[in-house]
mmCIF file of C-alpha atoms in Angstrom:
data_model
loop_
_atom_site.group_PDB
_atom_site.id
_atom_site.type_symbol
_atom_site.label_atom_id
_atom_site.label_comp_id
_atom_site.label_asym_id
_atom_site.label_seq_id
_atom_site.Cartn_x
_atom_site.Cartn_y
_atom_site.Cartn_z
ATOM 1 C CA MET A 1 11.587 27.933 31.284
ATOM 2 C CA GLU A 2 14.955 28.917 32.727
ATOM 3 C CA VAL A 3 14.052 27.457 36.127
ATOM 4 C CA ALA A 4 12.866 24.223 34.534
ATOM 5 C CA LEU A 5 16.093 23.951 32.553
ATOM 6 C CA GLN A 6 18.177 24.495 35.700
ATOM 7 C CA GLN A 7 16.214 21.848 37.595
ATOM 8 C CA SER A 8 16.592 19.388 34.712
ATOM 9 C CA VAL A 9 20.347 19.934 34.639
ATOM 10 C CA GLN A 10 20.575 19.201 38.336
ATOM 11 C CA LEU A 11 18.479 16.049 37.994
ATOM 12 C CA LEU A 12 20.598 14.780 35.138
ATOM 13 C CA LYS A 13 23.851 15.547 37.042
ATOM 14 C CA SER A 14 22.670 13.582 40.099
ATOM 15 C CA ALA A 15 21.177 10.619 38.149
ATOM 16 C CA ARG A 16 23.094 7.403 37.819
ATOM 17 C CA ALA A 17 21.107 5.932 34.938
ATOM 18 C CA PRO A 18 18.739 8.535 33.376
ATOM 19 C CA LEU A 19 16.168 7.087 30.985
ATOM 20 C CA PHE A 20 15.504 9.052 27.780
ATOM 21 C CA ALA A 21 12.159 7.661 26.727
ATOM 22 C CA GLY A 22 9.235 8.761 24.617
ATOM 23 C CA LEU A 23 11.449 10.002 21.746
ATOM 24 C CA ALA A 24 8.556 11.017 19.542
ATOM 25 C CA THR A 25 10.793 13.350 17.595
ATOM 26 C CA ASP A 26 12.516 13.896 14.216
ATOM 27 C CA VAL A 27 16.062 13.283 13.064
ATOM 28 C CA ASN A 28 17.495 16.413 14.613
ATOM 29 C CA GLY A 29 15.629 15.882 17.864
ATOM 30 C CA MET A 30 16.942 12.354 18.153
ATOM 31 C CA ARG A 31 20.460 13.403 17.320
ATOM 32 C CA ALA A 32 20.363 16.023 20.091
ATOM 33 C CA THR A 33 18.928 13.438 22.524
ATOM 34 C CA LEU A 34 21.694 11.007 21.734
ATOM 35 C CA GLU A 35 24.347 13.664 22.349
ATOM 36 C CA LEU A 36 22.756 14.550 25.697
ATOM 37 C CA ALA A 37 22.327 10.860 26.673
ATOM 38 C CA ASP A 38 25.991 10.225 25.857
ATOM 39 C CA ARG A 39 27.099 13.008 28.171
ATOM 40 C CA CYS A 40 24.819 11.841 30.949
ATOM 41 C CA GLY A 41 25.312 8.082 30.629
ATOM 42 C CA GLY A 42 21.682 7.577 29.687
ATOM 43 C CA VAL A 43 19.517 4.754 28.518
ATOM 44 C CA LEU A 44 17.359 5.081 25.333
ATOM 45 C CA ASP A 45 13.922 3.561 24.583
ATOM 46 C CA HIS A 46 10.865 4.625 22.587
ATOM 47 C CA LEU A 47 7.264 4.667 23.756
ATOM 48 C CA ASN A 48 6.553 2.111 20.997
ATOM 49 C CA GLY A 49 9.525 -0.019 22.009
ATOM 50 C CA ASP A 50 7.623 -3.187 22.947
ATOM 51 C CA ALA A 51 5.953 -3.407 19.503
ATOM 52 C CA MET A 52 9.034 -2.353 17.592
ATOM 53 C CA PHE A 53 11.274 -4.951 19.188
ATOM 54 C CA ARG A 54 8.952 -7.829 18.468
ATOM 55 C CA ASN A 55 10.063 -7.281 14.877
ATOM 56 C CA ILE A 56 13.703 -6.287 15.561
ATOM 57 C CA ARG A 57 14.401 -9.396 17.640
ATOM 58 C CA VAL A 58 13.363 -11.577 14.632
ATOM 59 C CA VAL A 59 15.721 -9.627 12.363
ATOM 60 C CA GLN A 60 18.553 -9.883 14.924
ATOM 61 C CA ASP A 61 18.151 -13.655 15.446
ATOM 62 C CA ASN A 62 17.179 -14.921 11.972
ATOM 63 C CA GLY A 63 16.867 -12.100 9.436
ATOM 64 C CA TRP A 64 14.026 -11.835 6.934
ATOM 65 C CA VAL A 65 13.188 -10.996 3.305
ATOM 66 C CA ALA A 66 11.325 -7.687 3.409
ATOM 67 C CA CYS A 67 9.934 -5.339 0.793
ATOM 68 C CA THR A 68 8.840 -1.713 0.718
ATOM 69 C CA LEU A 69 5.367 -0.322 0.413
ATOM 70 C CA SER A 70 6.094 0.569 -3.222
ATOM 71 C CA GLU A 71 7.125 -3.001 -4.012
ATOM 72 C CA ALA A 72 3.978 -4.374 -2.460
ATOM 73 C CA ARG A 73 1.843 -1.855 -4.347
ATOM 74 C CA ASN A 74 3.474 -2.482 -7.751
ATOM 75 C CA ARG A 75 4.421 -6.162 -7.702
ATOM 76 C CA ALA A 76 2.364 -8.215 -5.250
ATOM 77 C CA ASP A 77 -0.297 -10.496 -6.775
ATOM 78 C CA LEU A 78 -1.176 -11.943 -3.324
ATOM 79 C CA ILE A 79 -1.135 -10.040 -0.038
ATOM 80 C CA LEU A 80 -1.725 -11.950 3.248
ATOM 81 C CA ILE A 81 -2.863 -9.648 6.077
ATOM 82 C CA ILE A 82 -2.413 -11.023 9.582
ATOM 83 C CA GLY A 83 -4.552 -9.432 12.307
ATOM 84 C CA THR A 84 -7.489 -7.097 12.328
ATOM 85 C CA GLN A 85 -6.031 -3.756 13.444
ATOM 86 C CA CYS A 86 -3.923 -2.837 10.478
ATOM 87 C CA PHE A 87 -6.631 -0.705 8.904
ATOM 88 C CA ASP A 88 -7.342 1.163 12.107
ATOM 89 C CA ARG A 89 -3.656 1.913 12.664
ATOM 90 C CA PHE A 90 -2.841 2.583 8.999
ATOM 91 C CA PRO A 91 -6.074 3.829 7.353
ATOM 92 C CA ARG A 92 -4.393 4.702 4.012
ATOM 93 C CA PHE A 93 -3.061 1.212 3.558
ATOM 94 C CA VAL A 94 -6.022 0.152 1.399
ATOM 95 C CA ASP A 95 -5.951 2.898 -1.214
ATOM 96 C CA ARG A 96 -2.153 3.404 -1.168
ATOM 97 C CA VAL A 97 -1.048 -0.255 -1.281
ATOM 98 C CA LEU A 98 -3.746 -2.883 -1.352
ATOM 99 C CA LEU A 99 -6.054 -1.383 -3.974
ATOM 100 C CA PRO A 100 -4.265 1.566 -5.653
ATOM 101 C CA ARG A 101 -5.676 3.264 -8.705
ATOM 102 C CA GLU A 102 -2.533 2.430 -10.606
ATOM 103 C CA SER A 103 0.339 -0.081 -10.175
ATOM 104 C CA LEU A 104 3.241 -0.867 -12.492
ATOM 105 C CA PHE A 105 3.162 -4.651 -12.798
ATOM 106 C CA SER A 106 0.271 -6.085 -10.742
ATOM 107 C CA PRO A 107 -3.200 -4.698 -11.536
ATOM 108 C CA LYS A 108 -5.593 -4.894 -8.622
ATOM 109 C CA ALA A 109 -8.022 -6.965 -10.674
ATOM 110 C CA GLY A 110 -5.600 -9.854 -10.534
ATOM 111 C CA ARG A 111 -4.566 -9.446 -6.879
ATOM 112 C CA HIS A 112 -5.629 -11.872 -4.206
ATOM 113 C CA LEU A 113 -6.224 -10.437 -0.703
ATOM 114 C CA VAL A 114 -6.257 -12.956 2.124
ATOM 115 C CA MET A 115 -7.085 -11.794 5.669
ATOM 116 C CA LEU A 116 -6.205 -14.012 8.601
ATOM 117 C CA GLY A 117 -7.603 -13.176 12.086
ATOM 118 C CA PRO A 118 -10.767 -12.934 14.152
ATOM 119 C CA TRP A 119 -12.471 -10.896 11.434
ATOM 120 C CA GLN A 120 -16.039 -9.772 11.365
ATOM 121 C CA ASN A 121 -17.553 -8.486 8.150
ATOM 122 C CA ASN A 122 -18.772 -5.265 9.748
ATOM 123 C CA ARG A 123 -15.113 -4.382 10.583
ATOM 124 C CA LEU A 124 -13.898 -4.531 6.988
ATOM 125 C CA PRO A 125 -13.338 -1.234 5.213
ATOM 126 C CA ALA A 126 -16.123 -0.582 2.694
ATOM 127 C CA THR A 127 -13.755 -0.722 -0.240
ATOM 128 C CA LEU A 128 -12.615 -4.165 0.774
ATOM 129 C CA LYS A 129 -16.144 -5.491 1.229
ATOM 130 C CA ASP A 130 -16.813 -4.714 -2.426
ATOM 131 C CA TYR A 131 -13.555 -6.473 -3.384
ATOM 132 C CA ALA A 132 -14.593 -9.673 -1.479
ATOM 133 C CA PRO A 133 -11.257 -10.703 0.059
ATOM 134 C CA ILE A 134 -10.686 -14.255 1.257
ATOM 135 C CA THR A 135 -11.175 -14.300 5.055
ATOM 136 C CA LEU A 136 -9.736 -16.981 7.311
ATOM 137 C CA HIS A 137 -11.126 -16.764 10.820
ATOM 138 C CA ALA A 138 -8.342 -17.620 13.264
ATOM 139 C CA HIS A 139 -7.664 -16.605 16.858
ATOM 140 C CA PRO A 140 -4.157 -15.176 17.468
ATOM 141 C CA SER A 141 -3.284 -18.338 19.398
ATOM 142 C CA GLN A 142 -3.664 -20.225 16.153
ATOM 143 C CA TRP A 143 -1.491 -18.032 13.954
ATOM 144 C CA ALA A 144 1.746 -19.859 14.632
ATOM 145 C CA ASP A 145 0.058 -23.169 13.799
ATOM 146 C CA VAL A 146 -1.280 -21.747 10.589
ATOM 147 C CA ALA A 147 2.169 -20.640 9.543
ATOM 148 C CA GLY A 148 3.609 -23.992 10.500
ATOM 149 C CA MET A 149 0.915 -25.870 8.492
ATOM 150 C CA LEU A 150 1.534 -23.667 5.483
ATOM 151 C CA ARG A 151 5.273 -24.330 5.568
ATOM 152 C CA ALA A 152 4.648 -28.067 5.892
ATOM 153 C CA ARG A 153 2.209 -28.083 2.988
ATOM 154 C CA LEU A 154 4.510 -26.084 0.767
ATOM 155 C CA GLY A 155 7.383 -28.453 1.685
ATOM 156 C CA ASN A 156 5.243 -31.504 0.946
ATOM 157 C CA ARG A 157 5.460 -32.687 4.562
ATOM 158 C CA PRO A 158 2.602 -34.443 6.412
ATOM 159 C CA VAL A 159 0.549 -32.354 8.845
ATOM 160 C CA ASP A 160 -2.245 -32.874 11.347
ATOM 161 C CA SER A 161 -4.770 -30.406 9.922
ATOM 162 C CA GLY A 162 -7.370 -31.429 12.480
ATOM 163 C CA ARG A 163 -5.801 -29.279 15.196
ATOM 164 C CA LEU A 164 -6.958 -26.196 13.354
ATOM 165 C CA GLY A 165 -10.587 -27.215 12.874
ATOM 166 C CA GLY A 166 -12.290 -28.184 9.640
ATOM 167 C CA GLN A 167 -13.168 -24.759 8.098
ATOM 168 C CA LEU A 168 -9.866 -23.149 8.971
ATOM 169 C CA ALA A 169 -7.859 -26.181 7.845
ATOM 170 C CA GLU A 170 -9.665 -26.114 4.465
ATOM 171 C CA GLY A 171 -8.871 -22.381 4.156
ATOM 172 C CA VAL A 172 -5.229 -23.012 4.940
ATOM 173 C CA GLU A 173 -5.031 -25.661 2.247
ATOM 174 C CA GLU A 174 -6.428 -23.161 -0.285
ATOM 175 C CA LEU A 175 -4.029 -20.457 0.918
ATOM 176 C CA ALA A 176 -1.102 -22.839 0.487
ATOM 177 C CA ARG A 177 -2.155 -23.335 -3.119
ATOM 178 C CA LEU A 178 -2.467 -19.624 -3.756
ATOM 179 C CA LEU A 179 0.917 -18.995 -2.231
ATOM 180 C CA ARG A 180 2.469 -21.685 -4.324
ATOM 181 C CA GLU A 181 1.015 -20.198 -7.509
ATOM 182 C CA ALA A 182 1.652 -16.515 -6.714
ATOM 183 C CA LYS A 183 4.452 -14.740 -8.572
ATOM 184 C CA TYR A 184 5.051 -12.286 -5.712
ATOM 185 C CA SER A 185 3.379 -12.720 -2.322
ATOM 186 C CA VAL A 186 3.585 -10.344 0.571
ATOM 187 C CA ILE A 187 2.897 -11.205 4.235
ATOM 188 C CA THR A 188 2.076 -8.195 6.391
ATOM 189 C CA TRP A 189 1.127 -7.521 10.057
ATOM 190 C CA SER A 190 1.251 -4.810 12.723
ATOM 191 C CA ALA A 191 3.426 -5.849 15.655
ATOM 192 C CA ALA A 192 1.498 -3.431 17.915
ATOM 193 C CA GLU A 193 -1.434 -5.897 17.710
ATOM 194 C CA LEU A 194 0.648 -8.894 18.835
ATOM 195 C CA THR A 195 0.399 -8.242 22.558
ATOM 196 C CA PHE A 196 0.572 -11.866 23.754
ATOM 197 C CA PRO A 197 3.694 -13.527 25.269
ATOM 198 C CA HIS A 198 6.477 -14.553 22.885
ATOM 199 C CA ALA A 199 4.833 -12.883 19.936
ATOM 200 C CA GLU A 200 8.199 -12.643 18.172
ATOM 201 C CA LEU A 201 8.074 -16.445 17.706
ATOM 202 C CA VAL A 202 4.866 -15.983 15.638
ATOM 203 C CA ILE A 203 6.563 -13.301 13.575
ATOM 204 C CA GLU A 204 9.575 -15.578 13.105
ATOM 205 C CA ARG A 205 7.334 -18.302 11.638
ATOM 206 C CA TRP A 206 5.774 -15.933 9.067
ATOM 207 C CA ALA A 207 9.240 -14.665 8.112
ATOM 208 C CA ALA A 208 10.395 -18.268 7.722
ATOM 209 C CA LEU A 209 7.381 -18.937 5.455
ATOM 210 C CA ALA A 210 8.418 -16.088 3.186
ATOM 211 C CA ARG A 211 11.963 -17.452 3.179
ATOM 212 C CA ASP A 212 10.688 -20.905 2.194
ATOM 213 C CA LEU A 213 8.571 -19.493 -0.631
ATOM 214 C CA ASN A 214 11.614 -17.802 -2.186
ATOM 215 C CA GLN A 215 13.000 -21.192 -3.109
ATOM 216 C CA THR A 216 10.417 -21.471 -5.893
ATOM 217 C CA THR A 217 8.849 -18.011 -6.305
ATOM 218 C CA ARG A 218 9.100 -14.498 -4.776
ATOM 219 C CA SER A 219 7.785 -13.590 -1.370
ATOM 220 C CA SER A 220 8.510 -10.840 1.221
ATOM 221 C CA VAL A 221 7.305 -9.706 4.561
ATOM 222 C CA LEU A 222 6.013 -6.203 5.115
ATOM 223 C CA PRO A 223 5.803 -5.295 8.833
ATOM 224 C CA LEU A 224 3.563 -2.279 9.243
ATOM 225 C CA ALA A 225 4.943 0.309 11.712
ATOM 226 C CA GLY A 226 5.946 3.877 11.979
ATOM 227 C CA ASN A 227 4.210 6.370 14.209
ATOM 228 C CA GLN A 228 5.328 8.826 16.908
ATOM 229 C CA GLY A 229 8.736 8.892 15.321
ATOM 230 C CA ASP A 230 9.662 5.322 16.346
ATOM 231 C CA ILE A 231 11.326 4.274 13.024
ATOM 232 C CA THR A 232 13.162 7.604 12.825
ATOM 233 C CA SER A 233 14.450 7.412 16.358
ATOM 234 C CA ASN A 234 15.548 3.792 15.910
ATOM 235 C CA GLN A 235 17.342 4.485 12.606
ATOM 236 C CA VAL A 236 19.194 7.499 14.076
ATOM 237 C CA CYS A 237 20.265 5.517 17.101
ATOM 238 C CA THR A 238 21.487 2.659 14.918
ATOM 239 C CA TRP A 239 23.482 4.923 12.607
ATOM 240 C CA GLN A 240 24.990 6.952 15.445
ATOM 241 C CA THR A 241 25.868 4.079 17.862
ATOM 242 C CA GLY A 242 25.802 0.937 15.775
ATOM 243 C CA TYR A 243 22.876 -0.433 17.848
ATOM 244 C CA PRO A 244 19.137 0.045 17.819
ATOM 245 C CA LEU A 245 17.203 1.596 20.728
ATOM 246 C CA ARG A 246 17.201 -0.010 24.164
ATOM 247 C CA THR A 247 20.847 0.825 24.332
ATOM 248 C CA SER A 248 22.737 2.065 27.370
ATOM 249 C CA LEU A 249 25.489 4.691 27.198
ATOM 250 C CA GLN A 250 26.492 4.378 30.902
ATOM 251 C CA TYR A 251 29.874 2.805 30.335
ATOM 252 C CA GLY A 252 31.372 5.174 27.816
ATOM 253 C CA TYR A 253 30.367 2.878 25.004
ATOM 254 C CA PRO A 254 27.011 1.536 23.855
ATOM 255 C CA VAL A 255 25.560 -1.622 25.348
ATOM 256 C CA HIS A 256 22.393 -2.999 23.757
ATOM 257 C CA ASP A 257 19.743 -5.161 25.438
ATOM 258 C CA SER A 258 16.528 -5.641 23.477
ATOM 259 C CA ARG A 259 14.779 -7.351 26.374
#
């Protein structure tokens, strides 16, 4: 161990721009990493940085109206789930949030679940199959158009529903009605699933939909994230430097570049 530490010290002394990556650690681990990176003029990024910054760029550019897991559990009467990987990545999401045994203001019997994505029935969790959620089959390339059509419908603007195809267009019309009537809707996704180019533009459209809905009712987004210490590392970096991860400390002061 002593030899490894000595070699690490020499490498850091000779490096011009050392990268401190991975960062799957806790608060104290991230604070120590930041202190070391500051002394070495390092650059900070997390192993989940690509997914995390799809969300962060939307917040930086436009902001959004977000809720907590507890708010979704206790208040949402409609939850729109975008994508098909959220249950694989967050297996407790069903019993903790979507269909909890108890909630304060929104009993699960009166809650609508709408699932948008290339779903197949054999991939649904067993508890959801019994609940019979509304499923809208849409390829990821169509998600931005679906959000745009919903915003247009809710704003009473004309749309060309034919570009989505008959069955999906009908489902979107029904979803627009449900969103309009909901007292508290929640739109949720996992950014790790959005691996196509410019995915943050799709997220921005869904965030804009929630913002539109708040003119007449209540709506929030709920981005699903948080593994390998990514949220912790980002929060510590933000509180210590004033910037999120993907920040350089080479110049004696922090310089952030999310790209």
